[in-house]
CSV table of N, CA, C and O in Angstrom, one decimal:
chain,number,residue,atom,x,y,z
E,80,UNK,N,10.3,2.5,-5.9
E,80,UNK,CA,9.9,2.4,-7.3
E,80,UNK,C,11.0,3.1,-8.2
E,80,UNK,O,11.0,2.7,-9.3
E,81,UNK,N,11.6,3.9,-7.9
E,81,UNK,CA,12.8,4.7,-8.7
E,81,UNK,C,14.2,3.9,-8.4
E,81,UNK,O,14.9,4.1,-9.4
E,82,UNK,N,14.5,3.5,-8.0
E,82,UNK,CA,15.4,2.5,-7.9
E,82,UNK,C,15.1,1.3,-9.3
E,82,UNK,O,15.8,0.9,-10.2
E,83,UNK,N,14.0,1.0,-9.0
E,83,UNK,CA,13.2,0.0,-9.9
E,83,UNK,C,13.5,0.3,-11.3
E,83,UNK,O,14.1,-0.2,-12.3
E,84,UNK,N,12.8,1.4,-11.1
E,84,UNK,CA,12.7,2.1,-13.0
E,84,UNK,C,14.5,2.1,-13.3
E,84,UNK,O,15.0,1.2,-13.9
E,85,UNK,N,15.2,3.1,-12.8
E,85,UNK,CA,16.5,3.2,-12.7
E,85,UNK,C,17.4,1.8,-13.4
E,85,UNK,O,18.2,1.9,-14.3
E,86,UNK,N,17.1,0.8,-13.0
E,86,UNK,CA,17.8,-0.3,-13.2
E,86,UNK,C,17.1,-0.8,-14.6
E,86,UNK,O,17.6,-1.1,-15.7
E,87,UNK,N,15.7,-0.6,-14.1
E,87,UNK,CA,14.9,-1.3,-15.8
E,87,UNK,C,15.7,-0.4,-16.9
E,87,UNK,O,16.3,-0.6,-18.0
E,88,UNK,N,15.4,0.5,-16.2
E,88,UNK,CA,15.9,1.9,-17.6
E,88,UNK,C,17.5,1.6,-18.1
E,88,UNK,O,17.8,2.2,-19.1
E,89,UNK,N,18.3,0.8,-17.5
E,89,UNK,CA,19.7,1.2,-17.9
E,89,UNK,C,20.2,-0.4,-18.6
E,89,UNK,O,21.2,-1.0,-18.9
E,90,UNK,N,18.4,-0.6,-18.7
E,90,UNK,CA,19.0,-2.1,-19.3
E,90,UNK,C,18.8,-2.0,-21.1
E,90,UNK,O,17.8,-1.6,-21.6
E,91,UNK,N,19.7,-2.4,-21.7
E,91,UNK,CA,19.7,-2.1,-23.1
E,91,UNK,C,18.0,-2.0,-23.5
E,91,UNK,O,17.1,-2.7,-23.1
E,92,UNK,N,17.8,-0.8,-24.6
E,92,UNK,CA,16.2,-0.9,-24.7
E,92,UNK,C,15.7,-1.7,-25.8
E,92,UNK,O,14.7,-1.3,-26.4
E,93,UNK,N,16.4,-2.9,-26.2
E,93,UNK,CA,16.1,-4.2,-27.1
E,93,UNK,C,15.4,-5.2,-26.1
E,93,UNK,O,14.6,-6.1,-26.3
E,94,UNK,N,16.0,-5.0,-25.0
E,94,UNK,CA,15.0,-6.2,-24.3
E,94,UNK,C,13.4,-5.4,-23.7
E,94,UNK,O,12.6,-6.1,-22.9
E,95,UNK,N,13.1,-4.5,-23.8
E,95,UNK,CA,11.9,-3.5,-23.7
E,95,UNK,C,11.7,-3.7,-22.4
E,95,UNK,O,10.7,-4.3,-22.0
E,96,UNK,N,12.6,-3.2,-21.4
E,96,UNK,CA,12.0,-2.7,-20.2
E,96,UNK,C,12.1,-1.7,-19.6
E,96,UNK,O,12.1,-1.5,-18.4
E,97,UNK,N,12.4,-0.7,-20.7
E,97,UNK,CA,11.9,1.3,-20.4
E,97,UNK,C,10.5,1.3,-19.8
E,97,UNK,O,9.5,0.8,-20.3
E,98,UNK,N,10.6,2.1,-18.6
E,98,UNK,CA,9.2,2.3,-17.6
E,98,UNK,C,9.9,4.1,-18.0
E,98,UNK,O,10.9,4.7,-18.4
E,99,UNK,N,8.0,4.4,-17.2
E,99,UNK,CA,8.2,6.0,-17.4
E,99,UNK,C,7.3,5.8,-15.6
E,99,UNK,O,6.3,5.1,-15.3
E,100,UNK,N,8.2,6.7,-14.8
E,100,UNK,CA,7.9,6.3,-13.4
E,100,UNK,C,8.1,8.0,-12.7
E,100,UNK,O,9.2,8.4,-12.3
E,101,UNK,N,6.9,8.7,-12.8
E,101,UNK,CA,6.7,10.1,-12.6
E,101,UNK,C,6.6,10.2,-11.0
E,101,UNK,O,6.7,11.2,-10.2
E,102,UNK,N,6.4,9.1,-10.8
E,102,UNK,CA,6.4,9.2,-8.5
E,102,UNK,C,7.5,8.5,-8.6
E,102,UNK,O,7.6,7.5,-9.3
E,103,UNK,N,8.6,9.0,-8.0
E,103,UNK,CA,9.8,7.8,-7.5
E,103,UNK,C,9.7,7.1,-6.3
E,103,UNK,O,10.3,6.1,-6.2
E,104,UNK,N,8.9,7.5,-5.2
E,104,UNK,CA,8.6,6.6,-4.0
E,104,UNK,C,7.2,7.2,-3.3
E,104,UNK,O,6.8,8.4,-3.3
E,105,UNK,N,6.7,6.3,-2.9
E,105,UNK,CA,5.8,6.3,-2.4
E,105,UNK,C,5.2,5.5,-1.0
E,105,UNK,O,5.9,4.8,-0.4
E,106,UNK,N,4.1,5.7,-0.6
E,106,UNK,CA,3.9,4.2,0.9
E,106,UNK,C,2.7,3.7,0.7
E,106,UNK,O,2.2,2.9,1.5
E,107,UNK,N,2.1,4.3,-0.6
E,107,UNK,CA,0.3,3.4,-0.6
E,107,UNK,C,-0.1,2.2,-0.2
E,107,UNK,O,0.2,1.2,-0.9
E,108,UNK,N,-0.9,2.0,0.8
E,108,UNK,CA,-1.1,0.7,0.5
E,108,UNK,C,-2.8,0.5,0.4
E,108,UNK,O,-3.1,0.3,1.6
E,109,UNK,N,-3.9,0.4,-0.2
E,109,UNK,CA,-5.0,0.8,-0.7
E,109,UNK,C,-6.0,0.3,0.1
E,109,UNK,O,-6.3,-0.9,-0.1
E,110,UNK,N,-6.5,0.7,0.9
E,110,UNK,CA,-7.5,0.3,2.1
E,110,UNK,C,-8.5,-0.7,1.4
E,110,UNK,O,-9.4,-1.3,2.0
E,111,UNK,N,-8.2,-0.9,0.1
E,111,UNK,CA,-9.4,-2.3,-0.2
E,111,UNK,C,-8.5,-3.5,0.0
E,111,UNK,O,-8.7,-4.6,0.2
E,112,UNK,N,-7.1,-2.7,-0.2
E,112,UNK,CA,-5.9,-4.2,-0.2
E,112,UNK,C,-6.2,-5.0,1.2
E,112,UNK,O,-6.7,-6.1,1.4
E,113,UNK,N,-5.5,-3.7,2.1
E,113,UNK,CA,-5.4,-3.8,3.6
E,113,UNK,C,-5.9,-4.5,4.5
E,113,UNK,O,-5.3,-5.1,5.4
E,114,UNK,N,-8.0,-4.3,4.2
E,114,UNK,CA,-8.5,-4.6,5.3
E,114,UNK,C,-9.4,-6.1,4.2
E,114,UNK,O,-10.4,-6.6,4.5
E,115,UNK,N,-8.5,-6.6,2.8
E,115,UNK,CA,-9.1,-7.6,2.4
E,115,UNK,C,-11.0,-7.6,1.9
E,115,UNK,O,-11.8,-8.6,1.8
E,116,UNK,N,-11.2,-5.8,1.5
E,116,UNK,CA,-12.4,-6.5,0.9
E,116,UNK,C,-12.9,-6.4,-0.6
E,116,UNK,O,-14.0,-6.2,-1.1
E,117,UNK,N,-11.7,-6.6,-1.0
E,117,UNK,CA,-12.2,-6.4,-2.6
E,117,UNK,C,-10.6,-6.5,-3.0
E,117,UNK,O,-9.6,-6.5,-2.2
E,118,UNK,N,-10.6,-6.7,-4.4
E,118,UNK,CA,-9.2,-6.9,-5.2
E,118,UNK,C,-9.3,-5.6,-6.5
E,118,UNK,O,-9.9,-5.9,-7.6
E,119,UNK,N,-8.6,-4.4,-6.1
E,119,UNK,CA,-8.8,-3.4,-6.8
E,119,UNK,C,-8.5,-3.7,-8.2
E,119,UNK,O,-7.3,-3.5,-8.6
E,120,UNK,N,-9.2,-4.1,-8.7
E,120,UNK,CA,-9.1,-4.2,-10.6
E,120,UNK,C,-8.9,-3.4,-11.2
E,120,UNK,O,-8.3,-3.8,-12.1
E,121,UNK,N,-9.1,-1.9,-11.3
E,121,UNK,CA,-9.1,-0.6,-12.1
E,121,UNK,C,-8.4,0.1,-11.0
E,121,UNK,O,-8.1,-0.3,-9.8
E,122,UNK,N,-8.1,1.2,-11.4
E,122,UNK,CA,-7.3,2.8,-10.9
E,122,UNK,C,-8.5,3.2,-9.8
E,122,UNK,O,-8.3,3.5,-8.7
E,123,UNK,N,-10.0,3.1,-10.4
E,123,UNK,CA,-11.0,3.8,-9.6
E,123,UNK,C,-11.1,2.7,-8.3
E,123,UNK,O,-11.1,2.9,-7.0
E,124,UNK,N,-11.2,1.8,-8.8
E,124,UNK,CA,-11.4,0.6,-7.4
E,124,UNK,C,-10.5,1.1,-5.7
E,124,UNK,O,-10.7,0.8,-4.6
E,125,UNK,N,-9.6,1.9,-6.4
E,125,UNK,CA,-8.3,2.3,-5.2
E,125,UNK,C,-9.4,3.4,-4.3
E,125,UNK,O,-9.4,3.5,-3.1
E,126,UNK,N,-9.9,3.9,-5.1
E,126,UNK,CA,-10.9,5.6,-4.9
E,126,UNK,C,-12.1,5.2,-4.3
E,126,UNK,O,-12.6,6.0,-3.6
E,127,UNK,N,-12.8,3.9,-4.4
E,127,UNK,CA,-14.4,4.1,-4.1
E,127,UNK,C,-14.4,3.3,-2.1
E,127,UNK,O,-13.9,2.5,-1.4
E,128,UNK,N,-15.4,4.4,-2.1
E,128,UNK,CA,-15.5,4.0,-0.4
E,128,UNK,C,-15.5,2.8,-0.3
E,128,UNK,O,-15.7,2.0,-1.2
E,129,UNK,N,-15.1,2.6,1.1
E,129,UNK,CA,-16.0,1.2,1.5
E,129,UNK,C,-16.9,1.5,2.8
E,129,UNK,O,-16.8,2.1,3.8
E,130,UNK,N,-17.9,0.6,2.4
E,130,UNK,CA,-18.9,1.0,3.4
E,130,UNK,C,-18.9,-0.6,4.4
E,130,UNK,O,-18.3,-1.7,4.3
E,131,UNK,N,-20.0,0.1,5.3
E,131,UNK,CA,-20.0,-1.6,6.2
E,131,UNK,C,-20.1,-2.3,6.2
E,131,UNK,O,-19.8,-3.0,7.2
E,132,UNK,N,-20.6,-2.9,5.1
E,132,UNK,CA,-21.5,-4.3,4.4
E,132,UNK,C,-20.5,-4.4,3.7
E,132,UNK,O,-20.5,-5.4,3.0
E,133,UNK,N,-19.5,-3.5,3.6
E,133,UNK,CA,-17.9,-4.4,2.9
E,133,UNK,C,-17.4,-4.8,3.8
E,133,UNK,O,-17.2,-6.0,3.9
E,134,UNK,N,-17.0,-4.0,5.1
E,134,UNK,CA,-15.9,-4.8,6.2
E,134,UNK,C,-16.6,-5.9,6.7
E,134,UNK,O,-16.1,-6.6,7.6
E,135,UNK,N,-17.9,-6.3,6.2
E,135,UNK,CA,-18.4,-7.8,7.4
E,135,UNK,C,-17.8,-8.6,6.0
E,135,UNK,O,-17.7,-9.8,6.1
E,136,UNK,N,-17.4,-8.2,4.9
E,136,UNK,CA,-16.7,-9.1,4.2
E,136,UNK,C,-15.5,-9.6,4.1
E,136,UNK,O,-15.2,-10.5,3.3
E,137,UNK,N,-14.5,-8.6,5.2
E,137,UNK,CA,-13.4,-8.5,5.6
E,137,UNK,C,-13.0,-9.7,6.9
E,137,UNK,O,-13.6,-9.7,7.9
E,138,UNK,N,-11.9,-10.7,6.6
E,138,UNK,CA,-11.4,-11.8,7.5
E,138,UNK,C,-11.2,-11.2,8.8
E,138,UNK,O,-11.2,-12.0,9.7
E,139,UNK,N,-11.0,-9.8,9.0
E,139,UNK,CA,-10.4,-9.0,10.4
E,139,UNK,C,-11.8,-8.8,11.3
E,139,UNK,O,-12.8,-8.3,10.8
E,140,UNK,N,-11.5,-9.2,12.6
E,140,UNK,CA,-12.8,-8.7,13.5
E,140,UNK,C,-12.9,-7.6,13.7
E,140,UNK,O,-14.0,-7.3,14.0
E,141,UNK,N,-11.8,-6.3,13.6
E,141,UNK,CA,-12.2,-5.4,13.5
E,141,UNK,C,-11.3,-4.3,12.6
E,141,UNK,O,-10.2,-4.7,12.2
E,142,UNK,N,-11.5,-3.4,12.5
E,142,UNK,CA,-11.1,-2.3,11.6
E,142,UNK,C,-11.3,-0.9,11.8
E,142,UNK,O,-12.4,-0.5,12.1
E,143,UNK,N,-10.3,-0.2,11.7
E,143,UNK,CA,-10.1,1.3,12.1
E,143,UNK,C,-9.2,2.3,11.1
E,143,UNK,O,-8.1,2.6,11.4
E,144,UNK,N,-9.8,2.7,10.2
E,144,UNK,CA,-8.9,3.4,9.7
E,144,UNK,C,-8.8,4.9,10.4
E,144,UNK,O,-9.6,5.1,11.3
E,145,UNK,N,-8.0,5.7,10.1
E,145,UNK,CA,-7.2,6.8,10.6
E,145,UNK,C,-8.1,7.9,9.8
E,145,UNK,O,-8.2,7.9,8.6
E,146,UNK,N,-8.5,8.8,10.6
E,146,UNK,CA,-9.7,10.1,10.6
E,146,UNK,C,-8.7,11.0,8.9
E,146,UNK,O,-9.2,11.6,8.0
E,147,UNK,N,-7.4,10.8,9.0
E,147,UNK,CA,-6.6,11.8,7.9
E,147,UNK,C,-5.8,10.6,7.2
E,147,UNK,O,-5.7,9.4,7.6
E,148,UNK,N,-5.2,11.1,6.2
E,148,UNK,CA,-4.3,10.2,5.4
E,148,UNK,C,-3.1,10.5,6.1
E,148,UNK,O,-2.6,11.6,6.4
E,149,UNK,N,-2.5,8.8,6.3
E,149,UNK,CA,-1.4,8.9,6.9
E,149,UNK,C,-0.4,8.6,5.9
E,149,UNK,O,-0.7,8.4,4.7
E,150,UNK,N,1.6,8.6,6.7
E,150,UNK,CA,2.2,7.9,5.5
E,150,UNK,C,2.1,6.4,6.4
E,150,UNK,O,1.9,6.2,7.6
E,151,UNK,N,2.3,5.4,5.4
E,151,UNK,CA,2.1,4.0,5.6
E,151,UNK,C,3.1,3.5,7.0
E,151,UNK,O,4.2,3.8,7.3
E,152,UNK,N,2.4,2.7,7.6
E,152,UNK,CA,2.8,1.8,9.2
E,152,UNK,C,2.7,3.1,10.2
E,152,UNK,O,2.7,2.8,11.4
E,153,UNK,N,2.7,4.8,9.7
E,153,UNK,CA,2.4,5.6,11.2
E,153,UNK,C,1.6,5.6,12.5
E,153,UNK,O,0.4,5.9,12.5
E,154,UNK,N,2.0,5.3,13.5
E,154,UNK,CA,2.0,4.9,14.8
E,154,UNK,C,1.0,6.4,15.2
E,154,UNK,O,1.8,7.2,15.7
E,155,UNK,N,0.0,6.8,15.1
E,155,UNK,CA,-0.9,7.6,15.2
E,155,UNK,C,-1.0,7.6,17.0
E,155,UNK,O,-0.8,6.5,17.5
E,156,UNK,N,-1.3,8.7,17.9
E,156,UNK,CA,-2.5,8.6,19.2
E,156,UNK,C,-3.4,8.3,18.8
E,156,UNK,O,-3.8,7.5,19.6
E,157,UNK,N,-4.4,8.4,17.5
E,157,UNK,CA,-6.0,7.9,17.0
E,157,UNK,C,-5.6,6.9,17.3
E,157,UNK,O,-5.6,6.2,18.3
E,158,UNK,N,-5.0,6.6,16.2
E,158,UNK,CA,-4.9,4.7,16.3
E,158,UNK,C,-4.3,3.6,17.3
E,158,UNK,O,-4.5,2.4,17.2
E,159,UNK,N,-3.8,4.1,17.9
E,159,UNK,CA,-3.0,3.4,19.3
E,159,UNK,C,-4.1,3.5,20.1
E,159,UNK,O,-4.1,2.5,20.9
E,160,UNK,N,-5.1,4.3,20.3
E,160,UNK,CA,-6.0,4.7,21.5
E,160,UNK,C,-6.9,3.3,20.7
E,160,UNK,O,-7.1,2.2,21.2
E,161,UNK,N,-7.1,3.7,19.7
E,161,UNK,CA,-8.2,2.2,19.6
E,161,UNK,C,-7.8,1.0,19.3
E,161,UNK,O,-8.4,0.0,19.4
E,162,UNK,N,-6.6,1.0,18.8
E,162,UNK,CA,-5.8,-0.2,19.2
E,162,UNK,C,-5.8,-0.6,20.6
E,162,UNK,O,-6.0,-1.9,20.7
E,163,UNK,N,-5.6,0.0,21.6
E,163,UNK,CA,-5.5,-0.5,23.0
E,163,UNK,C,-6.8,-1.0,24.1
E,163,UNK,O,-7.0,-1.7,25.1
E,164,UNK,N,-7.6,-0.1,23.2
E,164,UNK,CA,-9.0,-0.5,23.6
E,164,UNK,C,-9.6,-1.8,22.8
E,164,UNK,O,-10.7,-2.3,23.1
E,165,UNK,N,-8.8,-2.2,22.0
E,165,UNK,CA,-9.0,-3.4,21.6
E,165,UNK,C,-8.9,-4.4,22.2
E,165,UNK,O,-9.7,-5.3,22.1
E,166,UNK,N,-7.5,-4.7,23.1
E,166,UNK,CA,-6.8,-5.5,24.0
E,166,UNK,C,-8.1,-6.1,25.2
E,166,UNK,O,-8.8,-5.1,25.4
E,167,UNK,N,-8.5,-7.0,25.8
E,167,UNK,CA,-9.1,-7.5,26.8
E,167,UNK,C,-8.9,-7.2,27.8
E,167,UNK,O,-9.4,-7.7,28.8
């Protein structure tokens, strides 16, 4: 994202694409995105649980998020253990 701003910013400011970009990188990717059950419309939508009667709304047969906040694609033991127990 700072690369991003960086470039917008150095573009003459008559064509208006000055950004103000206080995180320069980040790995979010928003567990309503992820597991497909909702389309976060507001800042809070990123924040509100999801409960179970959301993931049977979810296209994935199953789902596991990670006990702590990870950084994004981390190859966890939690998650590999129930990844594997997933396999047949």
């Amino acid at each position: 994202m700072g690369i991003l701003a960086d470039k917008l910013n150095g573009l003459p400011a008559l064509l208006g694409f000055r950004v103000s970009n206080p995180i320069r990188e980040h790995c979010f990717v928003p567990a309503v995105s992820a597991v497909a059950v909702r389309e976060p419309g507001t800042h809070d939508d990123l924040y509100t649980s999801i409960t179970d009667e959301n993931l049977e709304e979810s296209p994935f047969h199953a789902v596991k998020f990670a006990s702590q906040s990870e950084a994004h694609t981390l190859v966890t033991e939690e998650l590999s253990i129930w990844f594997l127990d997933q396999l047949p």
